[in-house]
mmCIF file of N, CA and C in Angstrom:
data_model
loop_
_atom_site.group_PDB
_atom_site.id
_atom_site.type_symbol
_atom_site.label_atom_id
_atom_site.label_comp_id
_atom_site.label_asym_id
_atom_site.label_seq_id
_atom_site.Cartn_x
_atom_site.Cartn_y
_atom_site.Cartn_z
ATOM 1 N N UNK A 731 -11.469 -5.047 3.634
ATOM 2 C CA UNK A 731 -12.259 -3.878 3.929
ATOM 3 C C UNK A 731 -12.920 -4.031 5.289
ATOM 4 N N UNK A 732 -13.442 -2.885 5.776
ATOM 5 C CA UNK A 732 -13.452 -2.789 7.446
ATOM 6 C C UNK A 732 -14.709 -2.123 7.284
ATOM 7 N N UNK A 733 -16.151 -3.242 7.766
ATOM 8 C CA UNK A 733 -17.146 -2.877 8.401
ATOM 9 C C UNK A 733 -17.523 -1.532 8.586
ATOM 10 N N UNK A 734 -18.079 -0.327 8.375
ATOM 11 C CA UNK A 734 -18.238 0.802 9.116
ATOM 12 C C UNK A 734 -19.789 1.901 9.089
ATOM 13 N N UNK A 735 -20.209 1.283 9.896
ATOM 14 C CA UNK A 735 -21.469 1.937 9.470
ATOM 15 C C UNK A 735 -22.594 1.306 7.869
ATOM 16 N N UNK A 736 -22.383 -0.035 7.814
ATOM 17 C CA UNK A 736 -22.856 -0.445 7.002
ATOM 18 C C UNK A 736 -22.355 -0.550 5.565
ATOM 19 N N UNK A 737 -20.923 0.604 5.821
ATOM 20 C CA UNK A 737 -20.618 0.618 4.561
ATOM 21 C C UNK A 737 -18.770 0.169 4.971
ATOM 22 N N UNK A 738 -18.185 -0.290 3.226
ATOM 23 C CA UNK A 738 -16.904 -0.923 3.645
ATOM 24 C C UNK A 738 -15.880 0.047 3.460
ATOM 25 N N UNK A 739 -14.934 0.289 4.391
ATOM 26 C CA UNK A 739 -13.472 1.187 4.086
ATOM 27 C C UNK A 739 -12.567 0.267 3.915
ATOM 28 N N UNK A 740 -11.593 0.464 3.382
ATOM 29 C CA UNK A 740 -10.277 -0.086 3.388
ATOM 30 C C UNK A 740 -9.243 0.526 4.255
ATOM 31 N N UNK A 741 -8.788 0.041 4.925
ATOM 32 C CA UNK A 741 -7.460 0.139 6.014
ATOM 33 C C UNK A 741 -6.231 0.931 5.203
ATOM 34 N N UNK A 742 -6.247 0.448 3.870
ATOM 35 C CA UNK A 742 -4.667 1.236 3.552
ATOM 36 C C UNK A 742 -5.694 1.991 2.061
ATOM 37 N N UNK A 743 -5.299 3.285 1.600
ATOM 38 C CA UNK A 743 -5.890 4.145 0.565
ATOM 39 C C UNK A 743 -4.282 4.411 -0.445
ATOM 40 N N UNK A 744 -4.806 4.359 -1.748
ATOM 41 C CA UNK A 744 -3.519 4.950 -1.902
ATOM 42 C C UNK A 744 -3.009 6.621 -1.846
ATOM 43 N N UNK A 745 -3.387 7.062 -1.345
ATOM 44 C CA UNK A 745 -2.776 8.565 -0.449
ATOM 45 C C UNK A 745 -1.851 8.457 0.644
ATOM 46 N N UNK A 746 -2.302 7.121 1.072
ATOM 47 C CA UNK A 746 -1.325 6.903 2.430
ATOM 48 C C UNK A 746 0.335 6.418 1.693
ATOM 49 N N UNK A 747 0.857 7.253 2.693
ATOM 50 C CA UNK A 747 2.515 6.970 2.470
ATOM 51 C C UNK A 747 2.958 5.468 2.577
ATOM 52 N N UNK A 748 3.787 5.582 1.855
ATOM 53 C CA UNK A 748 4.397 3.863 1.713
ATOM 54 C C UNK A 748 5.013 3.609 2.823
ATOM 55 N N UNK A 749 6.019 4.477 3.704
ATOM 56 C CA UNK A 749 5.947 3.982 4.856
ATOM 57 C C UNK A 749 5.157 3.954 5.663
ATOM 58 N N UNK A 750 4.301 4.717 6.355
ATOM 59 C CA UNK A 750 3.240 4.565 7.127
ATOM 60 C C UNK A 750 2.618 3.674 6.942
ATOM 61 N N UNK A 751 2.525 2.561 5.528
ATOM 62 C CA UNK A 751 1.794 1.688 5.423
ATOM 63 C C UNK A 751 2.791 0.367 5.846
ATOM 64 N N UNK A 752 3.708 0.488 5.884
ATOM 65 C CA UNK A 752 4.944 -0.755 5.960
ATOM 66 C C UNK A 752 4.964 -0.387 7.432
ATOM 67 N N UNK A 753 4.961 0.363 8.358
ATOM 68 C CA UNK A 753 5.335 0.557 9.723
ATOM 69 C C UNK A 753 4.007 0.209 10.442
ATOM 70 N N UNK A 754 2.768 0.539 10.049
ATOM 71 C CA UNK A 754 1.727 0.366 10.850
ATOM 72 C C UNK A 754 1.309 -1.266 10.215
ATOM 73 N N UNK A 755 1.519 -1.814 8.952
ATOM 74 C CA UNK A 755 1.586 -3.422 8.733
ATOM 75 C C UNK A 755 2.825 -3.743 7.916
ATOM 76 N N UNK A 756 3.617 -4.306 8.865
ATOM 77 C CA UNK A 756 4.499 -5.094 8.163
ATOM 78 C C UNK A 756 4.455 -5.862 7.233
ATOM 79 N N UNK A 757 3.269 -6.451 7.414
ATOM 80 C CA UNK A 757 2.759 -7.582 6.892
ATOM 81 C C UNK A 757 3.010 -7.515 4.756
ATOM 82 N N UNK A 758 2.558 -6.177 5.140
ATOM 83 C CA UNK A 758 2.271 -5.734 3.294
ATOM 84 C C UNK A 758 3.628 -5.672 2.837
ATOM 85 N N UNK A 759 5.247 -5.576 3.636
ATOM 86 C CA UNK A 759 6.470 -5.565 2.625
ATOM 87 C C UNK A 759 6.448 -6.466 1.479
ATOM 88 N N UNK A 760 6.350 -7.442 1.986
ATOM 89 C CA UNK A 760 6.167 -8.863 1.009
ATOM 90 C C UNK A 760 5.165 -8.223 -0.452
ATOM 91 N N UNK A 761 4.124 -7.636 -0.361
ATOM 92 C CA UNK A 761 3.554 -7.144 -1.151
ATOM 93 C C UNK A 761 3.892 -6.406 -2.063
ATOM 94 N N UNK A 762 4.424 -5.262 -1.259
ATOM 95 C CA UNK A 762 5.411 -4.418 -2.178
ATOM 96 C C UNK A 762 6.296 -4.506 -3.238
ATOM 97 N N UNK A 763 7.166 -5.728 -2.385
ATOM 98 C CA UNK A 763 8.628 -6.235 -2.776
ATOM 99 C C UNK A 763 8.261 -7.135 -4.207
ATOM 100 N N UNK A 764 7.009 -7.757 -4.452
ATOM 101 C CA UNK A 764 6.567 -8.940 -5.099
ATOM 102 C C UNK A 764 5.874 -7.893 -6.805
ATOM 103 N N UNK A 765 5.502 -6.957 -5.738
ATOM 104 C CA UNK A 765 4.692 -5.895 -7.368
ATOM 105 C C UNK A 765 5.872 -4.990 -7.936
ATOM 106 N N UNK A 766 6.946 -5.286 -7.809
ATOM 107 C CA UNK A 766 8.081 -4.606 -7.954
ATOM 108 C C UNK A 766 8.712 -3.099 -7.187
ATOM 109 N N UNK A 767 8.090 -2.871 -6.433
ATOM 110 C CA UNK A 767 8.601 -1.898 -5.232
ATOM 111 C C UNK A 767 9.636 -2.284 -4.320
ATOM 112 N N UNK A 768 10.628 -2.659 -4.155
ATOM 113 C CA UNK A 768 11.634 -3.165 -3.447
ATOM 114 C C UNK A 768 12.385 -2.183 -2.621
ATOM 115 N N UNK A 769 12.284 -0.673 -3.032
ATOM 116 C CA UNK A 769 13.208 0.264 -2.628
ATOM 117 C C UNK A 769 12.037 1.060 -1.366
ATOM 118 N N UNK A 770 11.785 -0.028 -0.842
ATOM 119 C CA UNK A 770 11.268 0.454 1.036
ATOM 120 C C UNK A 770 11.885 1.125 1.845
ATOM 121 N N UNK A 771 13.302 1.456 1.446
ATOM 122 C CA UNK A 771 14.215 1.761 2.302
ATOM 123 C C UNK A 771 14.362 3.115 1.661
ATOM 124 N N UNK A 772 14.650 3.527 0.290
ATOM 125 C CA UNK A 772 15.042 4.454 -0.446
ATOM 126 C C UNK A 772 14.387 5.658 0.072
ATOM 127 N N UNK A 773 15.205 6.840 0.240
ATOM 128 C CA UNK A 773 14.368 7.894 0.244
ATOM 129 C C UNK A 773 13.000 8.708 0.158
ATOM 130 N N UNK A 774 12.516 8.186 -1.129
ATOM 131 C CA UNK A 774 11.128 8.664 -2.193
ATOM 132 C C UNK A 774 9.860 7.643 -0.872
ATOM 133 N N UNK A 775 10.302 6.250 -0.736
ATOM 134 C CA UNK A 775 8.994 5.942 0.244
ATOM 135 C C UNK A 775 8.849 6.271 1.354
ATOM 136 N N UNK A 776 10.000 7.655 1.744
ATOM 137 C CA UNK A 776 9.460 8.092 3.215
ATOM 138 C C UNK A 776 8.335 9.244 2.981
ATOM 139 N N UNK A 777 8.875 9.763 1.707
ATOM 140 C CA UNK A 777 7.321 10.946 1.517
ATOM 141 C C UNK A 777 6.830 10.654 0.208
ATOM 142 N N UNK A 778 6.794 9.521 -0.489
ATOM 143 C CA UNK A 778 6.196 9.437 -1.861
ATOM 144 C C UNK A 778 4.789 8.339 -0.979
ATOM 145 N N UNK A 779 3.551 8.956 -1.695
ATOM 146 C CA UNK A 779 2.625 8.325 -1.362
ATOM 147 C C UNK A 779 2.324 7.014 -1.876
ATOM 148 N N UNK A 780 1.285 5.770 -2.113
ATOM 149 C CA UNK A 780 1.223 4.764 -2.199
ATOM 150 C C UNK A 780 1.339 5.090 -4.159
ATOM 151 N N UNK A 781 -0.097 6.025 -4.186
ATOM 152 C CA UNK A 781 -0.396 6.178 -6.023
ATOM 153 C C UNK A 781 1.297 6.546 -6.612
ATOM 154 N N UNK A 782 1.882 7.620 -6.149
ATOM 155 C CA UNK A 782 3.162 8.380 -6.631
ATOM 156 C C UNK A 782 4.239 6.580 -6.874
ATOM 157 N N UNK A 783 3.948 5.860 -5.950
ATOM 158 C CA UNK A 783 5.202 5.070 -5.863
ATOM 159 C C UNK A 783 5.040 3.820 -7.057
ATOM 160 N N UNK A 784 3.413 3.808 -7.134
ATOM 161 C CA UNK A 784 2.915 2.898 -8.010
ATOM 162 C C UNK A 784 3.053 2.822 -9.974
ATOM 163 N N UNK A 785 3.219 4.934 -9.776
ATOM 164 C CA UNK A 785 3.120 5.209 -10.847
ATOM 165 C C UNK A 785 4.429 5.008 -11.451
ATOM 166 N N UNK A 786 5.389 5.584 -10.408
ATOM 167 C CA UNK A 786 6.832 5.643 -10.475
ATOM 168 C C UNK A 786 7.628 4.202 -11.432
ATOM 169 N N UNK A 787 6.723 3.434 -11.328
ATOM 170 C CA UNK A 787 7.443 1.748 -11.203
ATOM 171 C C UNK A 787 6.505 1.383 -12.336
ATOM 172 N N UNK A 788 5.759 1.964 -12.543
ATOM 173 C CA UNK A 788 4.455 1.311 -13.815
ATOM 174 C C UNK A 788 3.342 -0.281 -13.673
ATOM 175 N N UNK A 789 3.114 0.442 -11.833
ATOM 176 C CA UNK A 789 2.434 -0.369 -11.075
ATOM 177 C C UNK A 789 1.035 -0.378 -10.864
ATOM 178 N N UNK A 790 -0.330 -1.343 -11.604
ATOM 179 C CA UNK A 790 -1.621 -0.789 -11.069
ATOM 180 C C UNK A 790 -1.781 -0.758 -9.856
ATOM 181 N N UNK A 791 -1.927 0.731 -9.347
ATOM 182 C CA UNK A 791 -2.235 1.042 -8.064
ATOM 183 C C UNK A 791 -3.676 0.477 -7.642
ATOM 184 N N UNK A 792 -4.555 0.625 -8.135
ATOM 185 C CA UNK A 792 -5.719 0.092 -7.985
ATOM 186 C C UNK A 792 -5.724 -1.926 -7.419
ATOM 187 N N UNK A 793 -4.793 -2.083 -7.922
ATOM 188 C CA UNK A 793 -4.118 -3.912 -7.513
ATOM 189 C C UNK A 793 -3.369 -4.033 -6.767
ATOM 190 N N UNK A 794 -2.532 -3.068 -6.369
ATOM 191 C CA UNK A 794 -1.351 -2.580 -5.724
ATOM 192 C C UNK A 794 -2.839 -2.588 -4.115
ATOM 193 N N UNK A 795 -3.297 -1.516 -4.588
ATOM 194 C CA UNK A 795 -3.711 -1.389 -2.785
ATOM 195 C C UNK A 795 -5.280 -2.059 -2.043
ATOM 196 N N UNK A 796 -5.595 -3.143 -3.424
ATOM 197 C CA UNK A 796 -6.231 -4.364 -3.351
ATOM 198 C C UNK A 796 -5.640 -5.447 -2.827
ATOM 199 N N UNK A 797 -4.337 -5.591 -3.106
ATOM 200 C CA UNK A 797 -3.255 -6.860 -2.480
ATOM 201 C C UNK A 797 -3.062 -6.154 -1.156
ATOM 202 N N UNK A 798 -2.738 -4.876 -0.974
ATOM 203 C CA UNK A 798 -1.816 -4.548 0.513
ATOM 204 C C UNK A 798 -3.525 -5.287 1.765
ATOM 205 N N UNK A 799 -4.354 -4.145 1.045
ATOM 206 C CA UNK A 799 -5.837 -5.084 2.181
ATOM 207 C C UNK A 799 -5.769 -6.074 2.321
ATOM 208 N N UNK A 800 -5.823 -7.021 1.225
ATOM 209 C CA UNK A 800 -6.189 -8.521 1.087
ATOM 210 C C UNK A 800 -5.153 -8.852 2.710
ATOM 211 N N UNK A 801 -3.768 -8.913 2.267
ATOM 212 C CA UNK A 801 -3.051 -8.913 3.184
ATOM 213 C C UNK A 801 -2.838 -8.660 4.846
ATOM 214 N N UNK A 802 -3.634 -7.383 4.944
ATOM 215 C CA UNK A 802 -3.798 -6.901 6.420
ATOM 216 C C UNK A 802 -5.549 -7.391 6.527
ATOM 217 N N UNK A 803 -6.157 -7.960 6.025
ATOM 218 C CA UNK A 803 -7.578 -8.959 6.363
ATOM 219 C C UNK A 803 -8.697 -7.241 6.119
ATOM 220 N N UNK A 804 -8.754 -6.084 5.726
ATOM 221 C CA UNK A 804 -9.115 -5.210 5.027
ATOM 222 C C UNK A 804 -10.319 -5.835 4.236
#
């Protein structure tokens, strides 16, 4: 989470698109690939958002976009 005015944001939300989150940090594929999301490439993660992709797979999103921060220092 990222400093802001006293209070903390997180860098990646799950609203944000799964690619936009893999293109602006690479870093998080590994993340993805490990919570069972592997299909980075597939169609659905160019416009399926982080929650949609989480649900899709029977993934806690809430852990899901706790690991992607942890990862990008968030």
């Amino acid at each position: 989470m990222l400093p802001i005015g006293g209070f903390f944001i997180m860098a990646i939300t799950k609203d944000m698109s799964i690619l936009e989150v893999v293109q602006k940090y690479p870093d998080t594929v590994d993340v993805f690939v490990n919570a069972g999301m592997g299909c980075l490439g597939c169609a659905a993660a160019h416009f399926e958002n982080i929650e949609q992709g989480a649900m899709a797979h029977g993934i806690d999103v809430d852990q899901l976009v706790k690991d992607l921060n942890t990862v990008v220092g968030a």
